[in-house]
Tab-separated table of C-alpha atoms and ligand atoms in Angstrom:
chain	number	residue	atom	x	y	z
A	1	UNK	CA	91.030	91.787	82.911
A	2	UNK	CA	92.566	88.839	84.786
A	3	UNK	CA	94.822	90.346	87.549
A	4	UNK	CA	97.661	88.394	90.092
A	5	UNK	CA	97.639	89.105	93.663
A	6	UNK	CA	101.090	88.336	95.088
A	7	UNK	CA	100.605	87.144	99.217
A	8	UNK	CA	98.716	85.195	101.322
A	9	UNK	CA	97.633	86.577	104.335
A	10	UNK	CA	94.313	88.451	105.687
A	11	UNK	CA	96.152	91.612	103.538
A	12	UNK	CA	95.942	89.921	100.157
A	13	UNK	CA	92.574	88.370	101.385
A	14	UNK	CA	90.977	91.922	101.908
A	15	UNK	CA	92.703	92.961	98.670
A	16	UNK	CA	91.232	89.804	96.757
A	17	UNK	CA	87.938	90.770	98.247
A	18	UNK	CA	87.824	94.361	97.192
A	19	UNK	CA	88.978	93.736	93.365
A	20	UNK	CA	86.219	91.218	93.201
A	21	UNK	CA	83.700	93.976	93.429
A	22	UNK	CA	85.479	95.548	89.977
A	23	UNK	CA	83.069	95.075	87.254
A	24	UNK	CA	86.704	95.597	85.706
A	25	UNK	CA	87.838	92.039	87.370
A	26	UNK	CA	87.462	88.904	85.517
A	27	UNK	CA	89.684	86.027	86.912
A	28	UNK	CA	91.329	86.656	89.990
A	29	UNK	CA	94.435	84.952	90.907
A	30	UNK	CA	96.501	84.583	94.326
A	31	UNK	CA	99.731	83.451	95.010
A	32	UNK	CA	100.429	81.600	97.279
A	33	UNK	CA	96.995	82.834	98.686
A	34	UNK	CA	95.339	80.899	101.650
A	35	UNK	CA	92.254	78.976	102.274
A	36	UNK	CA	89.592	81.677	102.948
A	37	UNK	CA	91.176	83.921	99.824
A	38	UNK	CA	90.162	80.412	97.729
A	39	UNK	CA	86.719	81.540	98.221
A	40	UNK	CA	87.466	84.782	96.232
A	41	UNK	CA	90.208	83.902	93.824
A	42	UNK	CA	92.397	80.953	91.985
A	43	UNK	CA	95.279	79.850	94.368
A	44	UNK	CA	98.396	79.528	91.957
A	45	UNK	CA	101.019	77.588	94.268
A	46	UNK	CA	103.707	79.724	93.499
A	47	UNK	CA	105.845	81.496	96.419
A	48	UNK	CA	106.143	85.313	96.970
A	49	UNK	CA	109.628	85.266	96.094
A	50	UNK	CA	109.834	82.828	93.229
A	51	UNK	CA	110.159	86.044	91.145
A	52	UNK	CA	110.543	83.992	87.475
A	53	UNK	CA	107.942	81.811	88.098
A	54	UNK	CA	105.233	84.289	89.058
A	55	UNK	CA	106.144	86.509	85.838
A	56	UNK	CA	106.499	83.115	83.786
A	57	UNK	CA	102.924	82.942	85.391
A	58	UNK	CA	101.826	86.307	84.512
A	59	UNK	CA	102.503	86.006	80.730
A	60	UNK	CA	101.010	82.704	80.510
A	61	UNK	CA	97.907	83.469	81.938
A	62	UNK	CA	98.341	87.265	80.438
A	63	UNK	CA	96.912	89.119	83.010
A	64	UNK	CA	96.703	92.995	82.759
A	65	UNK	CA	97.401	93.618	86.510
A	66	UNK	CA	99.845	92.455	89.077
A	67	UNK	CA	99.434	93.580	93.032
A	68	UNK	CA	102.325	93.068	95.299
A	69	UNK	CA	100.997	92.519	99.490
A	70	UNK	CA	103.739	91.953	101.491
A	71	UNK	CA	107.165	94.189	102.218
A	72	UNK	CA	109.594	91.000	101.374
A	73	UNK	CA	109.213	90.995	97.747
A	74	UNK	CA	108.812	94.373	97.584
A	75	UNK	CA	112.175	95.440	98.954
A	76	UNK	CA	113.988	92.588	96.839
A	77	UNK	CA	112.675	93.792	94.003
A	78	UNK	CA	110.110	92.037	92.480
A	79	UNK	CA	108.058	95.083	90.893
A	80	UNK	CA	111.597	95.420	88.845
A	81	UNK	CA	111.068	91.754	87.514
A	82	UNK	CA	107.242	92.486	86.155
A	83	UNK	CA	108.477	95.562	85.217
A	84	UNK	CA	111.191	94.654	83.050
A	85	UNK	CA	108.559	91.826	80.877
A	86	UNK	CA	106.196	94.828	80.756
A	87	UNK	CA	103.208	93.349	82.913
A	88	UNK	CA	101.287	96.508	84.582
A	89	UNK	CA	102.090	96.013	88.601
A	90	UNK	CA	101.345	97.957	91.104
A	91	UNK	CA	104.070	98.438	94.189
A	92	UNK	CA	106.810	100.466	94.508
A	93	UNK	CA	110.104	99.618	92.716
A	94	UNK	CA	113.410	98.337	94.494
A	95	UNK	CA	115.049	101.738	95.151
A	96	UNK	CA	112.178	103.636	96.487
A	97	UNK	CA	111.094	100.070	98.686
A	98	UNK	CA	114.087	101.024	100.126
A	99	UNK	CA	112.194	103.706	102.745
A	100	UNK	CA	110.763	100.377	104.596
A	101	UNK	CA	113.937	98.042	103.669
A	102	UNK	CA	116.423	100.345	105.157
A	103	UNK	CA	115.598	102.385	108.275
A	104	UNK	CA	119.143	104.849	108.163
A	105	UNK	CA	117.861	105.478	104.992
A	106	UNK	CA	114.314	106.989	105.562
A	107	UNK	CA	115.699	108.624	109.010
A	108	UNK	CA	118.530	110.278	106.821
A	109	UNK	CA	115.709	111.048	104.232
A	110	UNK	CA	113.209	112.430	106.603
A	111	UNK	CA	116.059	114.587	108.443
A	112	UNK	CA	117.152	116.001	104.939
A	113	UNK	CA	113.970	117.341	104.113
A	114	UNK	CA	112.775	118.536	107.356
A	115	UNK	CA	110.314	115.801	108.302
A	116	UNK	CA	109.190	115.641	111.610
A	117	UNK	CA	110.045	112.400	112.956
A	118	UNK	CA	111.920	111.272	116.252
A	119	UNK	CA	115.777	112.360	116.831
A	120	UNK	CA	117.986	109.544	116.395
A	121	UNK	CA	121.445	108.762	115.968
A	122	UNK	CA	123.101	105.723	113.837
A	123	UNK	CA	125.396	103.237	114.333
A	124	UNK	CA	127.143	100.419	112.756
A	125	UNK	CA	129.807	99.669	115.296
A	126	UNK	CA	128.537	97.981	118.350
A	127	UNK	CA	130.973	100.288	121.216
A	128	UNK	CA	130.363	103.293	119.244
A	129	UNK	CA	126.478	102.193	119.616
A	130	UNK	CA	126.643	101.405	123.333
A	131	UNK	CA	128.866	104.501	124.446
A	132	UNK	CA	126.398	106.513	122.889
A	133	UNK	CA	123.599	104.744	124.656
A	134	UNK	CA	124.845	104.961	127.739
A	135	UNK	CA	124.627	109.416	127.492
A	136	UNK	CA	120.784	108.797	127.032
A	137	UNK	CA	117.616	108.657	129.071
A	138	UNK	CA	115.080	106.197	128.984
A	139	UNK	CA	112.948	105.029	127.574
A	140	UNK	CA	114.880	104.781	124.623
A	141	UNK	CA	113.728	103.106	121.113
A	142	UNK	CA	116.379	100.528	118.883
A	143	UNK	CA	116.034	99.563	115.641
A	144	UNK	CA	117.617	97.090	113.671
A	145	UNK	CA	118.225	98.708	110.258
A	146	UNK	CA	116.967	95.999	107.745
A	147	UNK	CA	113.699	93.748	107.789
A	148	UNK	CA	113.114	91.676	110.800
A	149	UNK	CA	109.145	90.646	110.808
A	150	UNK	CA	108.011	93.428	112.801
A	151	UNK	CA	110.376	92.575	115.316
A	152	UNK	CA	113.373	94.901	114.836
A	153	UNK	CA	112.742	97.420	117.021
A	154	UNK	CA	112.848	97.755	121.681
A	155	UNK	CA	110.660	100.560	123.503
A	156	UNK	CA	113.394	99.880	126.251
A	157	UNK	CA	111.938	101.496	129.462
A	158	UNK	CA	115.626	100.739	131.379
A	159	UNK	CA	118.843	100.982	130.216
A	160	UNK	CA	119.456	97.019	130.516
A	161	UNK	CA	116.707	95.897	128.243
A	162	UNK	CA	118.211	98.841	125.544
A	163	UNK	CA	122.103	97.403	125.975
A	164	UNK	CA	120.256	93.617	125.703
A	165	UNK	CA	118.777	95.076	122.363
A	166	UNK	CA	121.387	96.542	121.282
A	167	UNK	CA	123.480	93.044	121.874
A	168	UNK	CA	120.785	91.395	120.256
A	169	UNK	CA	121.158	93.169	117.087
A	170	UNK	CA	124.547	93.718	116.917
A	171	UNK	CA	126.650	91.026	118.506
A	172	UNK	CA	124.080	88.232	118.782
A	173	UNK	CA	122.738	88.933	115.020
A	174	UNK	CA	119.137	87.439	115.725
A	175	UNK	CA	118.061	89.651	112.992
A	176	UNK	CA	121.008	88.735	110.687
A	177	UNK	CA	122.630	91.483	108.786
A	178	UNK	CA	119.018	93.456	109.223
A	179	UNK	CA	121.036	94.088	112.245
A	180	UNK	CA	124.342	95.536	110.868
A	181	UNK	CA	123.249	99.024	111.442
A	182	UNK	CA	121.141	100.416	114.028
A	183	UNK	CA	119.356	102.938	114.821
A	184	UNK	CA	118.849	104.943	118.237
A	185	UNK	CA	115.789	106.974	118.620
A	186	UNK	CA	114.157	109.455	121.057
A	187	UNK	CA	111.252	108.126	122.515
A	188	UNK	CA	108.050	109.843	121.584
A	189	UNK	CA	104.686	110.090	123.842
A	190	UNK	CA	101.486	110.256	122.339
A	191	UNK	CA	98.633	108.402	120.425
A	192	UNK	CA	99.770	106.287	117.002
A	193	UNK	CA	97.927	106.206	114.123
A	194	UNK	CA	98.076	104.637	110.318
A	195	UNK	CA	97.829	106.642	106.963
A	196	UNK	CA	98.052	105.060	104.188
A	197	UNK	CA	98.073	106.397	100.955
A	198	UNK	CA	97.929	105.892	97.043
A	199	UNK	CA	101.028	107.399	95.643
A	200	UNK	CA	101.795	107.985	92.208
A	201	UNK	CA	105.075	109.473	92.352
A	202	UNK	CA	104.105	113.484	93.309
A	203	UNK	CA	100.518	112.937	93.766
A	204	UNK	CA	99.203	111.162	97.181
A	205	UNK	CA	95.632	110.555	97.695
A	206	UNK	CA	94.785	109.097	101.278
A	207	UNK	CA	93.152	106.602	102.347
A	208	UNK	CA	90.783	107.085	105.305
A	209	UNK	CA	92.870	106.626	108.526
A	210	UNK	CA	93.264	103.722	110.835
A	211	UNK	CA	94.623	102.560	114.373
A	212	UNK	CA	96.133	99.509	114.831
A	213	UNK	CA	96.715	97.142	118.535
A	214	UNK	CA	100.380	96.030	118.497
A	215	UNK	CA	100.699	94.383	121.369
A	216	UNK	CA	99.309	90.858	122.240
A	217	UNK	CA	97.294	91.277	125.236
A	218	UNK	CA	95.135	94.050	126.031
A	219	UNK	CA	96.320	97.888	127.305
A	220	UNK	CA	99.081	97.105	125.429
A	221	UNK	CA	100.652	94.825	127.661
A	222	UNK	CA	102.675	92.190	126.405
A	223	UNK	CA	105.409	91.572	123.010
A	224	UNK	CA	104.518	93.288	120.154
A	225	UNK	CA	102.975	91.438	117.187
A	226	UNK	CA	101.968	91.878	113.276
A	227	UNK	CA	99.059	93.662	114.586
A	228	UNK	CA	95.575	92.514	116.771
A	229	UNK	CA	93.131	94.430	115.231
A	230	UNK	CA	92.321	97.114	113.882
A	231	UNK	CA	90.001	100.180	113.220
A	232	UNK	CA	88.233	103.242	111.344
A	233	UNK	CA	87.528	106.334	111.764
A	234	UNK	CA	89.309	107.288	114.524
A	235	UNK	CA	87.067	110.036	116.163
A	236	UNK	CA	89.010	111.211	118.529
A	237	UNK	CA	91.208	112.141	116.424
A	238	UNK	CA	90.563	115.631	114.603
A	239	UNK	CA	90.360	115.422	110.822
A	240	UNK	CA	92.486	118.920	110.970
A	241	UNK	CA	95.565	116.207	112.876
A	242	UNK	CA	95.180	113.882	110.019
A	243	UNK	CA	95.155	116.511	107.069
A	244	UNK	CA	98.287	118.325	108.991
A	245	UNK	CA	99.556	114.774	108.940
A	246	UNK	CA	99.427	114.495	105.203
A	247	UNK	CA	100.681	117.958	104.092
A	248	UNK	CA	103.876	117.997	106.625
A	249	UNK	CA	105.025	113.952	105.931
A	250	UNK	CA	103.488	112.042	103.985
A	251	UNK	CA	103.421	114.615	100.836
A	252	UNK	CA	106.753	115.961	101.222
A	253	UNK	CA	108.020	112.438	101.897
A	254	UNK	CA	106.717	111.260	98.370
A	255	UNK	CA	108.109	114.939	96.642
A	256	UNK	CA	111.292	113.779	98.070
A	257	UNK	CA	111.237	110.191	97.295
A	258	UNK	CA	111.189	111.736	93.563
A	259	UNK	CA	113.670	114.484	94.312
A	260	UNK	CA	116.142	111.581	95.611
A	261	UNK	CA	115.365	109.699	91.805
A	262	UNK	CA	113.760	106.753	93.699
A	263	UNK	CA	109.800	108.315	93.108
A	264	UNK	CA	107.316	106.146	94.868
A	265	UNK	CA	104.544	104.133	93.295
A	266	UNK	CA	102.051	102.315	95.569
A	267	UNK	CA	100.996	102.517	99.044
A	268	UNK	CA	103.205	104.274	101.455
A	269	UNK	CA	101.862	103.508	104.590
A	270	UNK	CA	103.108	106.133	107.450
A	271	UNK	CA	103.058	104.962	110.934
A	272	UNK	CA	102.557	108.275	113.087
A	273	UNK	CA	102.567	109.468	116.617
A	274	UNK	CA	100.359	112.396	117.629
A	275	UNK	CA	102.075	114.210	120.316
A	276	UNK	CA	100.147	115.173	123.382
A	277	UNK	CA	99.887	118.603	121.779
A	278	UNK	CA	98.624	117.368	118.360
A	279	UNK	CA	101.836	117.114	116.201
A	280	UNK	CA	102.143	114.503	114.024
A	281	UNK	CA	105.621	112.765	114.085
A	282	UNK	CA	106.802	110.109	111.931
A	283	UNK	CA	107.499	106.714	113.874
A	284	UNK	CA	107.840	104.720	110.533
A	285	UNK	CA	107.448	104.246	106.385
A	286	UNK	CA	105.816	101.221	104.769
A	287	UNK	CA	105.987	100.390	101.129
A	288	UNK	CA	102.910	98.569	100.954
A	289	UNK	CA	98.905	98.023	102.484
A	290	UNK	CA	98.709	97.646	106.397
A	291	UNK	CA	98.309	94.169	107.643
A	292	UNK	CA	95.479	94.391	109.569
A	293	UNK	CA	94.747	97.850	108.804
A	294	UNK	CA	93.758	96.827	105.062
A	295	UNK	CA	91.005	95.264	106.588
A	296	UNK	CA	89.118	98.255	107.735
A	297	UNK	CA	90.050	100.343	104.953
A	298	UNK	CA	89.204	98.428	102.115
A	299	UNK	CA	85.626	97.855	103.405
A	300	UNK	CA	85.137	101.676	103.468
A	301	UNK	CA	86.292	102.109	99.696
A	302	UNK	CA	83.520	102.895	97.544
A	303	UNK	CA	85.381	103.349	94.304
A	304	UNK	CA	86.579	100.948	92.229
A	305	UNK	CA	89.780	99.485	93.434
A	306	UNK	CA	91.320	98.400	90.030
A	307	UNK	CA	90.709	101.725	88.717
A	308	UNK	CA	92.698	103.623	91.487
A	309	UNK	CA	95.916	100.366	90.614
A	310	UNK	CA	95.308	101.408	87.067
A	311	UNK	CA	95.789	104.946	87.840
A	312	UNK	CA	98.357	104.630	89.950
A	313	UNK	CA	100.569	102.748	87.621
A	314	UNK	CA	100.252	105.458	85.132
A	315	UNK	CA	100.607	108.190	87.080
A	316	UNK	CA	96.890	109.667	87.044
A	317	UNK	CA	95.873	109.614	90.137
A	318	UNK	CA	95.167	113.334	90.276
A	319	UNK	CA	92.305	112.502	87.889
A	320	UNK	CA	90.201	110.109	89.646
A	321	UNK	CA	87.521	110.343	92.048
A	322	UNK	CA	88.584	108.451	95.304
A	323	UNK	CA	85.116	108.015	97.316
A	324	UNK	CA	84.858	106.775	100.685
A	325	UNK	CA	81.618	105.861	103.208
A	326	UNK	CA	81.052	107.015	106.649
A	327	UNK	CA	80.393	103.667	108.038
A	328	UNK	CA	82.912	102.801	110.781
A	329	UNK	CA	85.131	99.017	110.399
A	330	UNK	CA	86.593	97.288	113.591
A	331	UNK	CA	88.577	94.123	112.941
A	332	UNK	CA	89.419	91.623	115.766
A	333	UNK	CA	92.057	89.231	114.610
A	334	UNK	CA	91.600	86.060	116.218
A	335	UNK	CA	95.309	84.232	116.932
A	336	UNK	CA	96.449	80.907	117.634
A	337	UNK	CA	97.322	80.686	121.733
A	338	UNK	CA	100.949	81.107	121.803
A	339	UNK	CA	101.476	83.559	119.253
A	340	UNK	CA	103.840	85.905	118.559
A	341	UNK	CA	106.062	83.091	120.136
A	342	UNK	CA	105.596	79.326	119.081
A	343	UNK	CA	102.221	77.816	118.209
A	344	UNK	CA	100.395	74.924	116.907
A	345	UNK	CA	99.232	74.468	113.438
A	346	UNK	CA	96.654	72.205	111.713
A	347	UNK	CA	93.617	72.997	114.749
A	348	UNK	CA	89.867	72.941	113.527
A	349	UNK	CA	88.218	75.615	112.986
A	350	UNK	CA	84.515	75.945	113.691
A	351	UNK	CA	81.573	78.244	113.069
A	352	UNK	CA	82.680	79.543	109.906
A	353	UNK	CA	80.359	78.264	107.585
A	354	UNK	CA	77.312	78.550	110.601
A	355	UNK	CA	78.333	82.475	110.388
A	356	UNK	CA	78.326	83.151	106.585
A	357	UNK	CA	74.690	81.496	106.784
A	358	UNK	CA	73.365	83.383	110.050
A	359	UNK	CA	75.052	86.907	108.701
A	360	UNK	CA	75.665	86.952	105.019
A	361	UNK	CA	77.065	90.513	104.948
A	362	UNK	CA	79.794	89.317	107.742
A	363	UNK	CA	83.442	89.629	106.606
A	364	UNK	CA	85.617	87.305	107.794
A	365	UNK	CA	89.682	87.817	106.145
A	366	UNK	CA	91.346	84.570	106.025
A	367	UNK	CA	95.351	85.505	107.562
A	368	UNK	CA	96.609	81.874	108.566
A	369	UNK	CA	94.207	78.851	107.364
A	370	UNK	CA	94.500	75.903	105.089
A	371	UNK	CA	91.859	73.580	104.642
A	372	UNK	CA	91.835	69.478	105.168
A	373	UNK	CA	91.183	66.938	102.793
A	374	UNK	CA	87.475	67.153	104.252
A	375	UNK	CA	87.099	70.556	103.781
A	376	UNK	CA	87.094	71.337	107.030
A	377	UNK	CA	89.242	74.076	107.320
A	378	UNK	CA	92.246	74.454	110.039
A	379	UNK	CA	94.729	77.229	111.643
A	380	UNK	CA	97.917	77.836	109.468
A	381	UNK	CA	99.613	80.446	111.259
A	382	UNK	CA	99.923	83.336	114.208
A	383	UNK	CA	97.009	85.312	113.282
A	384	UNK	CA	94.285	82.888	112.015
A	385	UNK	CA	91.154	85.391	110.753
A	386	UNK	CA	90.446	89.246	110.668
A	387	UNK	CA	86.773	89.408	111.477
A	388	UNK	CA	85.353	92.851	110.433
A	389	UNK	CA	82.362	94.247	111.994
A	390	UNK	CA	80.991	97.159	110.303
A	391	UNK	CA	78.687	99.430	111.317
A	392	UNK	CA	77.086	103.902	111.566
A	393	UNK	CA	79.475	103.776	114.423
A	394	UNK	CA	82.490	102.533	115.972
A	395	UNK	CA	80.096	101.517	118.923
A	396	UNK	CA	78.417	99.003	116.157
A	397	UNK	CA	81.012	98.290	114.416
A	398	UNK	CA	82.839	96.847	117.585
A	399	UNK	CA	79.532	95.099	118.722
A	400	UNK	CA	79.488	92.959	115.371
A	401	UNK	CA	82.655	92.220	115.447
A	402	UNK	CA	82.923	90.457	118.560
A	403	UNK	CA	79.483	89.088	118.384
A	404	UNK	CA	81.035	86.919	114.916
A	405	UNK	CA	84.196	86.542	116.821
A	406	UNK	CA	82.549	84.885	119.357
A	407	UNK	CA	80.881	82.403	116.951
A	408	UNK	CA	83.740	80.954	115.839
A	409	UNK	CA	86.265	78.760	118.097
A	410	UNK	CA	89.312	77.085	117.723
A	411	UNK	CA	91.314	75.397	120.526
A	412	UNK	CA	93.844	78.332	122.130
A	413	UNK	CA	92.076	81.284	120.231
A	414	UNK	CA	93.302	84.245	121.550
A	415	UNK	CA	91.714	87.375	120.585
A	416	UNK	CA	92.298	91.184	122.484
A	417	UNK	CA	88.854	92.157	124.157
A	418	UNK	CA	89.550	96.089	123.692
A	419	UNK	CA	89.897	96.712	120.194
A	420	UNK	CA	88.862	100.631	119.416
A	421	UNK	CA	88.315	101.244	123.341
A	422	UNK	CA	90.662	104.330	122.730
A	423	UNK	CA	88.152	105.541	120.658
A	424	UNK	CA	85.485	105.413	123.044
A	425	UNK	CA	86.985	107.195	126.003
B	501	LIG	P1	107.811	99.604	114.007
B	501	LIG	O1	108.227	98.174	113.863
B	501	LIG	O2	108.782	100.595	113.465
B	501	LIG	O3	106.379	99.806	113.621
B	501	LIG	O4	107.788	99.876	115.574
B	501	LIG	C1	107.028	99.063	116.392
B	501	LIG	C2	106.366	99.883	117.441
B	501	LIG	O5	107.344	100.450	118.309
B	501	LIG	C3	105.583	101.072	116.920
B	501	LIG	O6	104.304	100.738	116.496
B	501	LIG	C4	105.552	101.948	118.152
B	501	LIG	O7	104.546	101.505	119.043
B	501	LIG	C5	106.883	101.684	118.789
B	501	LIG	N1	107.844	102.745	118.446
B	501	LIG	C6	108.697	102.773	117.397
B	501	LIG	N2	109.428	103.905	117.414
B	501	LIG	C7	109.034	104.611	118.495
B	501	LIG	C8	109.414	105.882	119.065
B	501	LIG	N3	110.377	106.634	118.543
B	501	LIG	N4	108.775	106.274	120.181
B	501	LIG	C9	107.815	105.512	120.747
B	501	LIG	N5	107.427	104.320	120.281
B	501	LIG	C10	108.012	103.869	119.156
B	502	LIG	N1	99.956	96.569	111.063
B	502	LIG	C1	101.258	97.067	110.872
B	502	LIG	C2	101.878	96.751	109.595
B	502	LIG	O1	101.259	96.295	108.657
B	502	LIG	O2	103.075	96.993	109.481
């Protein structure tokens, strides 16, 4: 079948990648897509949330399976649109989006049903907000309510950078009406770590777990960003942590999601802490794949990806086999110098085609490129390429990965030299 990928960043490339490995795949189209996903699929210049175009798209071309990447669409809806001219897509519908969209709502749902996550209180009057602030220690964690491009939420470690936060979000409105409710949360200690999962409504199947680097520079120092890089397995975490993880959140979260009438179809993505004692706590809900965290995951899939969509859309996943290898995945993303504040666009990029031809198993995810009229291609955006090292062990996985990094340059590349350290210690 022909199938649409909705997106354009190192996600949707490592999504392109792994459906063109279905024998099930025929064309393979991407929209808006990037430069390094061209080498994979059709670019179709349509925009993520031109919702009528993309299913004016869909019927034309008739393809038999749509794939929604990134949260935006997601949480406006756009599953609804394919939905409603009866193209197959897999993503989670408007309503039950709503667990990333609206963070009172998934702390209200989590508390409801006994999920462990972080205490919190919420607010959408800005004294009410700051009175309350003012009773609690620090650190302290705010949240805008609504979207805000990863940036909606302050680890404040004093009690002026959580009333600056606070101000930000509710009297300056940087985050626009993302920002008309907050939330205030209990700091939690510990190690994070990604689940994903495919959902199906009642049934979750995970996928192998992850760890991502939020911060730009390394030990965590610095603003946070999309994400730095990325990897699988985590060994030192126990499998018995990650299974716990499963049965006390992310199952009961998806059993609720249905109990609520809002059941969940597509990857819910749980962003977890692991408390010094080895309780899993709930920091956060995605409705879609991890950006970079898709990169390492995907490589380790062994099944066939359109099958598990497939399966997922009508509600068998409890009947396929979900197979995954052993091998261990670091990703490096490589940014532009700058980023997650201001950057330049349009730089050269080299060594890209010298490191297809000197490693031809290398994968390299496209996030922010376009390519010149000569084909040579250039940066287009904060985080420029995902490279994936893969290897029996995290030690080679990590080794491969910065050996490719390495052999590609762009002026101001910034990369993070300790991805996966924590594993190692
Ligand atoms: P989010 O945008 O919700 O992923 O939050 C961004 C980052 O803030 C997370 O990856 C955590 O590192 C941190 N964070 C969020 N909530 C908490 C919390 N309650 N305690 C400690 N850190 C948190
Ligand atoms: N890497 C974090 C995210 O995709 O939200």
């Amino acid at each position: 079948m022909d199938i649409l990928v909705v997106g354009g960043g190192g996600r949707e490339h490592a999504i392109c990648w792994a459906l063109s490995k279905s024998p099930k795949a025929n064309t393979i189209y991407c929209a808006p897509g990037n430069a390094g996903i061209a080498e994979v699929a059709t670019l179709v210049p349509i925009q993520v949330k031109e919702f009528d175009k993309l299913v004016e798209f869909a019927q034309q071309k008739k393809v038999g399976l749509v794939v929604i990447g990134p949260d935006d669409p997601l949480v406006e809806g756009i599953v609804d649109h394919f939905e409603a001219a009866g193209i197959p897509v897999f993503g989670p519908r408007k309503n039950a989006a709503y667990i990333e969209g609206s963070k009172t709502f998934m702390k209200d749902l989590l508390k409801k049903y006994n999920i462990p996550t972080a205490a919190y209180e919420k607010f959408d009057r800005y004294e009410e907000a700051l009175t309350y602030l003012r009773t609690r220690p620090v650190p302290i964690v705010i949240k805008a309510d609504g979207l805000a491009a990863g940036k909606g939420v302050t680890v404040a470690f004093t009690i002026e950078e959580a009333e600056q936060a606070l101000s930000n979000i509710m009297i300056d409105k940087v985050f626009g009406e993302s920002g008309s409710q907050v939330v205030i949360e209990e700091f939690l200690e510990g190690q994070e770590m990604s689940i994903l999962a495919f959902v199906d409504g009642e049934t979750v199947r995970p996928m192998v777990a992850a760890q991502d680097h939020k911060q730009v520079y390394d030990e965590d120092k610095g603003p946070n960003t999309g994400g730095m890089g990325t990897y699988s397995p985590l060994p030192h975490i126990a499998d018995s942590i990650i299974e716990e993880a499963v049965k006390t959140i992310i199952e009961p979260t998806a059993k609720a999601m249905v109990a609520e009438g809002r059941p969940f179809r597509g990857v819910l993505f749980a962003g977890l802490m692991i408390s010094p004692d080895g309780t899993p706590k709930t920091i956060e809900f995605n409705a879609r794949f991890g950006d970079p965290e898709t990169q390492v995951v995907l490589p380790r899939l062994q099944s066939d990806l359109v099958e598990i969509f497939l399966a997922a859309i009508n509600g068998t996943l409890d009947q396929i086999e979900i197979k995954w290898s052993n091998e261990a995945a670091v990703c490096v993303v490589l940014a532009s110098g700058g980023y997650p504040a201001s950057y330049p666009t349009g730089v050269p990029i080299k060594g890209l085609e010298a490191v297809k031809a000197a490693h031809p198993s290398s994968l390299v995810f496209h996030a922010g490129t376009a390519k010149h009229e000569a084909g040579e291609f250039v940066t287009n955006g904060g985080r420029v390429l995902g490279v994936v090292g893969l290897g029996e062990d995290i030690i080679a996985a990590r080794e491969q990965a910065y050996k490719i990094a390495k052999e590609i340059d762009f002026e101001g590349k910034h990369q993070r030299s300790d991805i996966a350290l924590k594993a190692l210690v």
